[in-house]
């Protein structure tokens, strides 16, 4: 890799196109900043433009046919080797992830290791991508075979900046596609590390192309270019809508978008367990998860106890740099996210909700260096309030008292989103009714709304997803292939 380390000690990284590290056509770079200390520059990355994107797409197109011919076992071997490299470097990469994105170090290391598991999973599953044989009235040998789509645009967010790329890139590669990968501009380094591991493991030139830059400069062409056969994107619903509008009708789309995820706490619930679920789902990762808990509907009988315990537990959470031992909440990922969260807190207060704790920018001591906010708990909320309807993507929770399961379920479903939902109850019948009637793609019983198994389908309903193809698990492979029917 070209290292143009400046006198300041800040490394300048490059795009990876056609197996080579290349500078951006513009000669311009942007800085990735540590959200725990905004004076700490993680690195300088290419501010790519359309020329760089076109070059990456062309490289992927040239490499695709030969890559598709690679035996499945050789594709799998590359993913297995890359997984080994990720695991060997999990602590180093975890530290870089924390420095770049802000999450607690243990969570960052776990994410790197989880990405290694994902690569291994798809290395194995790729050996099982098959067609079917069918009976034919005329005696023909009738069968189908699965073929790759071609070139895939992989566009990923900053909140899980290696695990989400891994679960998109791995199934794309094992099915014979080539990839143009654009990570979020807040977290380019950990995405680069994934690309490095794949190439070090033996990936041929051009099969994976890594470029950085703003969505306004290169996002459009990565979606609309004639040589892009599919786009897989995780991010906001608004951005997903723009991708949908700007893509060709021939371009296959997989869009995993926002959420406004409910938790129902029944009157037979273990209140302390419900509080733990709320903290884990709503405040872990500083609330920056599309599956994060943001609305809680609590039965009258346990409401007062639940709120008291939730506020008490929230106030004990240690906030600071994700590198520091004992920290439970790191900073928000960037200044824009900080301003968004603070604006929503003010909106909640202005609309009449009562803020019981948190919702303040933290500026004392070392916290003054970063984008820190205290986790917020609102009560006296109504369904029409912005904090109960719009995705905040930060540590803000609204708690509402309800009198019945039916009322809670109706409120939980009263949203444009349908990504994740959870219930805390001791009653199996209630749990089953919830599973059957909640409008969400991922449902948890006595577990936090966050957390996704790499071998299980992941996706949402309503405006949380295109609802065409799921990410993760065996189901994800279907997005990257197309059936050819053969009569012989």
Coordinates of C-alpha atoms in Angstrom, one line a residue:
X1 CA 0.0 0.0 0.0
X2 CA 1.2 3.5 -0.8
X3 CA 2.0 5.3 2.5
X4 CA 2.2 9.0 2.1
X5 CA 2.7 9.6 5.8
X6 CA 3.0 13.3 6.4
X7 CA 5.3 15.0 8.9
X8 CA 2.4 15.1 11.3
X9 CA 2.5 11.3 11.5
X10 CA -0.9 10.9 9.9
X11 CA -1.0 8.1 7.3
X12 CA -2.5 8.8 3.8
X13 CA -4.3 5.8 2.4
X14 CA -5.3 5.1 -1.2
X15 CA -8.0 3.4 -3.2
X16 CA -7.6 -0.3 -4.1
X17 CA -8.5 -0.7 -7.7
X18 CA -7.6 -3.7 -9.9
X19 CA -5.3 -5.0 -7.2
X20 CA -3.3 -1.8 -6.9
X21 CA -3.2 1.1 -4.4
X22 CA -3.9 4.2 -6.4
X23 CA -4.3 7.9 -5.6
X24 CA -7.7 9.6 -6.3
X25 CA -8.0 11.4 -9.7
X26 CA -8.7 14.6 -7.9
X27 CA -5.6 14.4 -5.7
X28 CA -7.9 15.4 -2.9
X29 CA -8.2 13.6 0.5
X30 CA -10.5 13.8 3.6
X31 CA -9.7 13.1 7.2
X32 CA -11.2 10.4 9.3
X33 CA -11.4 11.7 12.9
X34 CA -11.5 9.9 16.2
X35 CA -15.0 10.8 17.7
X36 CA -13.6 10.4 21.2
X37 CA -10.9 13.0 20.5
X38 CA -11.6 15.2 17.6
X39 CA -8.0 16.4 17.5
X40 CA -6.9 12.8 16.7
X41 CA -6.8 12.2 13.0
X42 CA -7.0 8.4 12.2
X43 CA -5.9 8.9 8.6
X44 CA -6.4 10.6 5.3
X45 CA -8.5 8.9 2.6
X46 CA -9.2 9.5 -1.1
X47 CA -11.9 12.0 -1.9
X48 CA -12.8 10.0 -5.0
X49 CA -14.8 11.3 -7.9
X50 CA -16.7 9.8 -10.8
X51 CA -13.4 8.9 -12.6
X52 CA -12.3 6.7 -9.7
X53 CA -15.7 5.0 -9.5
X54 CA -15.7 4.3 -13.3
X55 CA -12.2 2.9 -13.0
X56 CA -13.2 0.6 -10.2
X57 CA -16.4 -0.6 -12.0
X58 CA -14.4 -1.3 -15.1
X59 CA -11.8 -3.3 -13.2
X60 CA -14.6 -5.3 -11.6
X61 CA -16.2 -5.9 -14.9
X62 CA -13.0 -7.2 -16.5
X63 CA -12.3 -9.5 -13.6
X64 CA -15.8 -11.0 -13.2
X65 CA -15.8 -13.8 -15.8
X66 CA -12.5 -15.3 -14.8
X67 CA -13.5 -15.1 -11.1
X68 CA -16.8 -16.9 -11.9
X69 CA -14.8 -19.7 -13.3
X70 CA -12.8 -20.2 -10.1
X71 CA -13.6 -23.5 -8.5
X72 CA -15.9 -23.2 -5.5
X73 CA -13.3 -24.7 -3.3
X74 CA -10.7 -22.1 -4.3
X75 CA -13.1 -19.3 -3.6
X76 CA -13.9 -20.9 -0.2
X77 CA -10.2 -21.2 0.6
X78 CA -9.6 -17.5 0.1
X79 CA -12.4 -16.6 2.5
X80 CA -11.2 -19.1 5.1
X81 CA -7.7 -17.6 4.9
X82 CA -9.0 -14.1 5.2
X83 CA -11.0 -15.1 8.2
X84 CA -7.9 -16.5 9.8
X85 CA -6.1 -13.2 9.2
X86 CA -9.0 -11.2 10.7
X87 CA -8.9 -13.4 13.8
X88 CA -5.1 -13.1 14.1
X89 CA -5.4 -9.3 14.0
X90 CA -8.6 -8.9 15.9
X91 CA -7.1 -6.8 18.7
X92 CA -5.3 -4.5 16.4
X93 CA -8.3 -4.1 14.1
X94 CA -10.6 -3.7 17.1
X95 CA -8.5 -0.9 18.4
X96 CA -8.5 0.8 15.0
X97 CA -12.3 0.3 14.8
X98 CA -12.8 1.9 18.3
X99 CA -10.5 4.8 17.4
X100 CA -12.4 5.4 14.2
X101 CA -16.0 4.8 15.2
X102 CA -16.1 5.1 19.0
X103 CA -17.7 1.9 20.2
X104 CA -16.4 0.1 23.3
X105 CA -13.2 -1.9 22.6
X106 CA -14.7 -5.2 23.6
X107 CA -17.5 -4.7 21.2
X108 CA -15.1 -3.7 18.4
X109 CA -12.9 -6.8 18.9
X110 CA -16.1 -8.9 18.9
X111 CA -17.2 -7.3 15.7
X112 CA -13.9 -8.2 14.0
X113 CA -14.1 -11.8 15.2
X114 CA -17.8 -12.0 14.1
X115 CA -16.7 -10.9 10.7
X116 CA -14.3 -13.8 10.5
X117 CA -17.1 -16.1 11.4
X118 CA -19.2 -14.6 8.6
X119 CA -16.5 -15.2 6.1
X120 CA -16.2 -18.9 7.2
X121 CA -19.9 -19.3 7.1
X122 CA -20.2 -18.2 3.5
X123 CA -17.0 -20.1 2.5
X124 CA -19.0 -23.2 3.5
X125 CA -22.4 -22.2 2.2
X126 CA -20.9 -21.2 -1.2
X127 CA -20.2 -24.9 -1.8
X128 CA -24.0 -25.5 -1.6
X129 CA -25.3 -23.1 -4.2
X130 CA -27.1 -25.4 -6.5
X131 CA -30.0 -25.5 -9.0
X132 CA -32.6 -28.2 -9.3
X133 CA -33.7 -31.0 -11.7
X134 CA -37.3 -31.0 -12.8
X135 CA -39.6 -33.6 -14.5
X136 CA -40.4 -32.8 -18.1
X137 CA -43.4 -34.2 -20.1
X138 CA -41.4 -34.5 -23.3
X139 CA -38.6 -36.5 -21.7
X140 CA -36.1 -33.7 -21.7
X141 CA -33.4 -33.4 -19.1
X142 CA -34.8 -30.2 -17.4
X143 CA -32.7 -28.4 -14.8
X144 CA -31.7 -25.0 -13.5
X145 CA -28.2 -23.7 -12.7
X146 CA -27.4 -20.6 -10.6
X147 CA -25.1 -18.0 -12.1
X148 CA -23.6 -14.8 -10.7
X149 CA -25.2 -11.4 -11.4
X150 CA -22.0 -9.7 -12.4
X151 CA -20.7 -6.6 -10.6
X152 CA -22.1 -5.7 -7.2
X153 CA -22.0 -2.2 -5.5
X154 CA -21.5 -2.7 -1.8
X155 CA -22.3 0.5 0.1
X156 CA -22.1 0.3 3.9
X157 CA -22.7 2.4 7.0
X158 CA -20.4 3.4 9.8
X159 CA -22.1 1.8 12.8
X160 CA -21.0 -1.8 12.0
X161 CA -18.2 -0.9 9.6
X162 CA -16.6 -4.4 9.2
X163 CA -19.4 -6.9 10.0
X164 CA -21.9 -5.4 7.6
X165 CA -19.4 -5.3 4.7
X166 CA -18.4 -8.8 5.5
X167 CA -21.9 -10.2 5.3
X168 CA -22.4 -8.5 1.9
X169 CA -19.0 -9.1 0.3
X170 CA -18.6 -12.7 1.3
X171 CA -21.8 -14.0 -0.3
X172 CA -21.1 -11.9 -3.4
X173 CA -17.7 -13.4 -3.9
X174 CA -18.5 -17.0 -3.3
X175 CA -21.3 -16.8 -5.9
X176 CA -18.8 -15.6 -8.5
X177 CA -19.6 -11.8 -8.5
X178 CA -17.0 -9.0 -8.3
X179 CA -17.4 -6.1 -6.0
X180 CA -17.0 -2.3 -5.8
X181 CA -17.0 -1.5 -2.1
X182 CA -17.6 2.0 -0.8
X183 CA -17.5 2.3 3.1
X184 CA -18.9 5.1 5.0
X185 CA -16.6 8.1 5.1
X186 CA -16.6 8.1 8.9
X187 CA -15.1 4.6 9.0
X188 CA -12.9 3.9 6.0
X189 CA -9.9 2.3 7.7
X190 CA -11.6 -0.8 9.0
X191 CA -13.2 -1.4 5.6
X192 CA -9.7 -1.1 4.1
X193 CA -8.5 -3.7 6.5
X194 CA -11.1 -6.2 5.3
X195 CA -10.1 -5.6 1.7
X196 CA -6.4 -6.1 2.6
X197 CA -7.1 -9.4 4.3
X198 CA -9.0 -10.7 1.3
X199 CA -6.2 -9.8 -1.1
X200 CA -3.6 -11.1 1.2
X201 CA -5.6 -14.4 1.3
X202 CA -5.2 -14.7 -2.5
X203 CA -8.1 -12.7 -4.1
X204 CA -7.3 -12.0 -7.8
X205 CA -6.8 -8.4 -8.9
X206 CA -10.0 -6.6 -9.7
X207 CA -12.4 -9.0 -7.9
X208 CA -12.8 -6.5 -5.0
X209 CA -12.3 -2.8 -5.5
X210 CA -12.2 -0.4 -2.6
X211 CA -12.9 3.3 -3.0
X212 CA -13.7 6.0 -0.5
X213 CA -15.4 9.4 -0.9
X214 CA -18.7 11.2 -0.4
X215 CA -22.0 9.8 -1.5
X216 CA -22.7 13.1 -3.3
X217 CA -19.6 12.5 -5.5
X218 CA -19.6 8.8 -6.2
X219 CA -22.8 7.4 -4.7
X220 CA -24.8 8.1 -7.8
X221 CA -22.6 6.3 -10.3
X222 CA -22.2 3.3 -8.0
X223 CA -26.0 3.0 -8.2
X224 CA -26.8 4.0 -11.8
X225 CA -23.8 2.8 -13.9
X226 CA -24.8 0.4 -16.7
X227 CA -22.2 -2.1 -15.6
X228 CA -23.6 -2.4 -12.1
X229 CA -25.8 -5.4 -11.9
X230 CA -26.9 -5.1 -8.2
X231 CA -26.6 -2.7 -5.3
X232 CA -26.6 -3.8 -1.7
X233 CA -26.9 -0.9 0.8
X234 CA -27.5 -0.5 4.5
X235 CA -28.3 2.9 5.8
X236 CA -31.1 5.4 6.3
X237 CA -34.5 5.0 4.7
X238 CA -34.1 8.4 3.0
X239 CA -30.8 7.3 1.3
X240 CA -32.4 4.0 0.4
X241 CA -35.2 5.8 -1.3
X242 CA -32.8 7.9 -3.3
X243 CA -30.9 4.7 -4.4
X244 CA -34.2 3.2 -5.5
X245 CA -35.2 6.2 -7.5
X246 CA -31.8 6.5 -9.3
X247 CA -31.1 2.9 -10.1
X248 CA -32.1 1.2 -13.4
X249 CA -35.1 -1.2 -13.4
X250 CA -32.5 -3.9 -14.4
X251 CA -30.5 -3.3 -11.3
X252 CA -31.2 -5.7 -8.4
X253 CA -31.5 -3.9 -5.1
X254 CA -31.1 -5.0 -1.5
X255 CA -31.8 -2.1 0.9
X256 CA -31.7 -2.5 4.6
X257 CA -32.8 0.7 6.2
X258 CA -34.1 2.4 9.3
X259 CA -36.0 1.3 12.4
X260 CA -38.1 2.6 15.3
X261 CA -38.0 -0.5 17.3
X262 CA -40.5 -1.2 20.2
X263 CA -40.2 -3.2 23.4
X264 CA -43.3 -4.3 25.2
X265 CA -43.0 -5.0 29.0
X266 CA -45.9 -7.1 30.2
X267 CA -47.2 -7.1 33.8
X268 CA -45.8 -10.5 34.4
X269 CA -42.3 -9.5 33.3
X270 CA -39.2 -9.7 35.4
X271 CA -38.7 -5.9 35.7
X272 CA -35.0 -6.1 36.2
X273 CA -34.7 -8.2 33.1
X274 CA -36.8 -5.8 31.2
X275 CA -34.5 -2.9 32.3
X276 CA -31.4 -4.9 31.2
X277 CA -33.1 -5.5 27.8
X278 CA -33.8 -1.8 27.5
X279 CA -30.3 -0.7 28.3
X280 CA -28.7 -3.3 26.0
X281 CA -31.1 -2.6 23.2
X282 CA -31.3 1.2 23.5
X283 CA -28.0 2.4 24.9
X284 CA -25.4 -0.2 24.0
X285 CA -23.4 1.0 20.9
X286 CA -24.5 4.5 22.1
X287 CA -27.9 3.9 20.5
X288 CA -26.4 3.8 17.1
X289 CA -28.0 0.6 15.8
X290 CA -30.8 0.3 13.3
X291 CA -32.2 -2.4 15.6
X292 CA -31.9 -0.3 18.7
X293 CA -34.8 0.0 21.2
X294 CA -36.3 3.4 21.1
X295 CA -39.9 3.0 22.1
X296 CA -41.0 1.1 25.3
X297 CA -44.6 0.2 26.1
X298 CA -45.1 -0.8 29.7
X299 CA -48.1 -2.2 31.5
X300 CA -49.6 -0.1 34.2
X301 CA -49.0 -2.6 37.0
X302 CA -45.2 -2.5 36.5
X303 CA -44.8 0.9 35.0
X304 CA -43.6 2.8 38.1
X305 CA -41.2 0.1 39.1
X306 CA -39.8 -0.2 35.6
X307 CA -39.3 3.5 35.1
X308 CA -37.6 3.9 38.5
X309 CA -35.2 1.1 37.9
X310 CA -34.5 2.2 34.3
X311 CA -33.6 5.7 35.3
X312 CA -31.4 4.4 38.1
X313 CA -29.6 2.0 35.8
X314 CA -29.2 4.6 33.1
X315 CA -27.5 7.0 35.5
X316 CA -24.9 4.4 36.5
X317 CA -23.7 3.9 32.9
X318 CA -20.1 4.9 32.5
X319 CA -19.5 7.2 29.5
X320 CA -16.1 7.8 27.9
X321 CA -13.6 6.7 25.3
X322 CA -14.2 3.2 24.1
X323 CA -10.6 2.4 24.8
X324 CA -11.0 2.9 28.6
X325 CA -11.8 0.0 30.8
X326 CA -15.3 -0.1 32.3
X327 CA -16.8 2.3 29.8
X328 CA -20.3 1.3 28.7
X329 CA -21.1 4.1 26.2
X330 CA -18.6 5.6 23.8
X331 CA -19.1 8.8 21.8
X332 CA -21.5 9.4 19.0
X333 CA -19.8 8.7 15.7
X334 CA -19.6 12.3 14.4
X335 CA -20.6 15.9 15.0
X336 CA -23.7 15.6 12.8
X337 CA -25.0 12.7 14.8
X338 CA -24.4 14.7 18.1
X339 CA -26.4 17.6 16.8
X340 CA -29.2 15.4 15.6
X341 CA -29.5 13.7 19.0
X342 CA -29.5 17.0 20.9
X343 CA -32.1 18.4 18.5
X344 CA -34.4 15.4 19.1
X345 CA -34.0 15.9 22.9
X346 CA -35.1 19.5 22.5
X347 CA -38.0 18.4 20.3
X348 CA -39.2 16.0 22.9
X349 CA -39.2 18.6 25.6
X350 CA -40.9 21.1 23.3
X351 CA -43.7 18.7 22.5
X352 CA -44.4 18.1 26.2
X353 CA -42.5 14.9 27.1
X354 CA -40.8 14.8 30.4
X355 CA -37.0 14.2 30.4
X356 CA -36.2 12.1 33.5
X357 CA -32.5 11.8 32.9
X358 CA -29.8 12.5 30.3
X359 CA -30.0 14.2 26.9
X360 CA -27.1 16.6 27.6
X361 CA -23.8 17.1 25.7
X362 CA -21.0 16.2 28.0
X363 CA -18.1 18.6 28.0
X364 CA -16.2 18.1 31.3
X365 CA -12.7 16.7 31.5
X366 CA -11.6 14.4 28.7
X367 CA -15.2 14.3 27.4
X368 CA -14.8 17.8 26.1
X369 CA -12.6 16.3 23.3
X370 CA -15.4 14.2 21.8
X371 CA -19.0 13.8 20.7
X372 CA -20.5 12.7 24.0
X373 CA -24.1 12.8 25.1
X374 CA -25.7 11.3 28.2
X375 CA -28.4 8.6 27.5
X376 CA -31.9 10.1 27.7
X377 CA -35.1 8.6 29.1
X378 CA -38.4 10.4 28.3
X379 CA -41.8 9.7 29.8
X380 CA -45.2 11.4 29.3
X381 CA -44.8 10.7 25.6
X382 CA -47.5 10.4 23.0
X383 CA -47.4 8.4 19.8
X384 CA -47.4 11.6 17.6
X385 CA -44.2 13.0 19.1
X386 CA -41.2 13.1 16.8
X387 CA -39.1 11.2 19.4
X388 CA -41.7 8.3 19.1
X389 CA -42.0 8.3 15.3
X390 CA -38.6 9.2 13.8
X391 CA -35.4 7.3 13.9
X392 CA -32.9 9.2 16.1
X393 CA -30.0 6.8 15.9
X394 CA -28.8 7.8 19.4
X395 CA -29.3 6.9 23.0
X396 CA -32.8 8.3 23.4
X397 CA -35.8 6.2 24.7
X398 CA -39.4 7.1 25.1
X399 CA -41.5 5.1 27.7
X400 CA -45.2 5.0 27.5
X401 CA -47.8 3.5 30.0
X402 CA -50.4 1.1 28.5
X403 CA -53.3 -0.9 29.9
X404 CA -53.4 -4.0 27.8
X405 CA -51.4 -6.2 25.4
X406 CA -53.7 -5.1 22.5
X407 CA -53.0 -1.5 23.2
X408 CA -49.3 -2.1 23.3
X409 CA -49.3 -4.1 20.1
X410 CA -51.3 -1.5 18.2
X411 CA -48.8 1.2 19.3
X412 CA -45.8 -1.0 18.5
X413 CA -47.2 -1.5 15.0
X414 CA -48.1 2.2 14.5
X415 CA -44.9 3.1 12.7
X416 CA -43.6 3.3 9.1
X417 CA -40.8 1.0 10.1
X418 CA -40.7 -2.7 10.8
X419 CA -37.2 -3.9 11.5
X420 CA -36.9 -5.3 15.1
X421 CA -39.3 -5.7 18.1
X422 CA -39.1 -7.4 21.5
X423 CA -41.3 -8.4 24.3
X424 CA -40.6 -9.2 28.0
X425 CA -43.1 -11.7 29.4
X426 CA -43.3 -14.9 31.3
X427 CA -46.4 -16.1 29.4
X428 CA -45.9 -18.3 26.4
X429 CA -49.3 -17.6 24.9
X430 CA -48.6 -13.8 25.0
X431 CA -45.2 -14.4 23.5
X432 CA -46.6 -16.4 20.7
X433 CA -49.3 -13.9 20.0
X434 CA -46.7 -11.2 19.8
X435 CA -44.5 -13.2 17.4
X436 CA -47.5 -13.8 15.2
X437 CA -48.9 -10.2 15.2
X438 CA -46.0 -7.8 15.4
X439 CA -45.0 -6.2 12.1
X440 CA -41.2 -6.6 12.2
X441 CA -38.7 -8.7 10.3
X442 CA -36.8 -9.7 13.5
X443 CA -38.6 -10.6 16.7
X444 CA -37.1 -11.2 20.1
X445 CA -38.7 -12.8 23.2
X446 CA -37.1 -11.8 26.5
X447 CA -34.0 -10.6 24.6
X448 CA -32.9 -7.1 23.5
X449 CA -33.9 -5.9 20.0
X450 CA -30.2 -5.7 19.0
X451 CA -28.1 -8.6 18.0
X452 CA -28.1 -10.6 14.8
X453 CA -26.9 -14.2 14.2
X454 CA -24.7 -14.4 11.1
X455 CA -26.4 -17.7 10.0
X456 CA -29.9 -16.3 10.3
X457 CA -31.8 -14.1 7.8
X458 CA -31.9 -10.4 8.7
X459 CA -34.2 -7.8 7.3
X460 CA -37.3 -5.7 7.9
X461 CA -40.8 -4.9 6.8
X462 CA -42.5 -1.7 5.7
X463 CA -40.0 1.1 5.2
X464 CA -37.2 -0.8 6.9
X465 CA -36.4 -2.8 3.9
X466 CA -37.1 -3.5 0.2
X467 CA -38.4 -6.8 1.5
X468 CA -37.0 -8.6 -1.6
X469 CA -33.9 -10.3 -0.3
X470 CA -32.7 -10.8 3.2
X471 CA -29.1 -10.2 4.4
X472 CA -27.3 -12.9 6.5
X473 CA -27.8 -16.6 6.6
X474 CA -28.4 -18.9 3.7
X475 CA -31.2 -16.7 2.4
X476 CA -28.7 -13.9 1.5
X477 CA -27.1 -16.0 -1.2
X478 CA -30.2 -15.7 -3.4
X479 CA -29.6 -12.0 -3.9
X480 CA -26.3 -12.6 -5.7
X481 CA -27.4 -15.3 -8.2
X482 CA -29.9 -15.7 -11.0
X483 CA -31.4 -19.0 -12.3
X484 CA -30.8 -20.2 -15.8
X485 CA -33.3 -22.9 -17.0
X486 CA -31.8 -25.6 -19.3
X487 CA -33.7 -28.1 -21.5
X488 CA -31.5 -30.9 -23.0

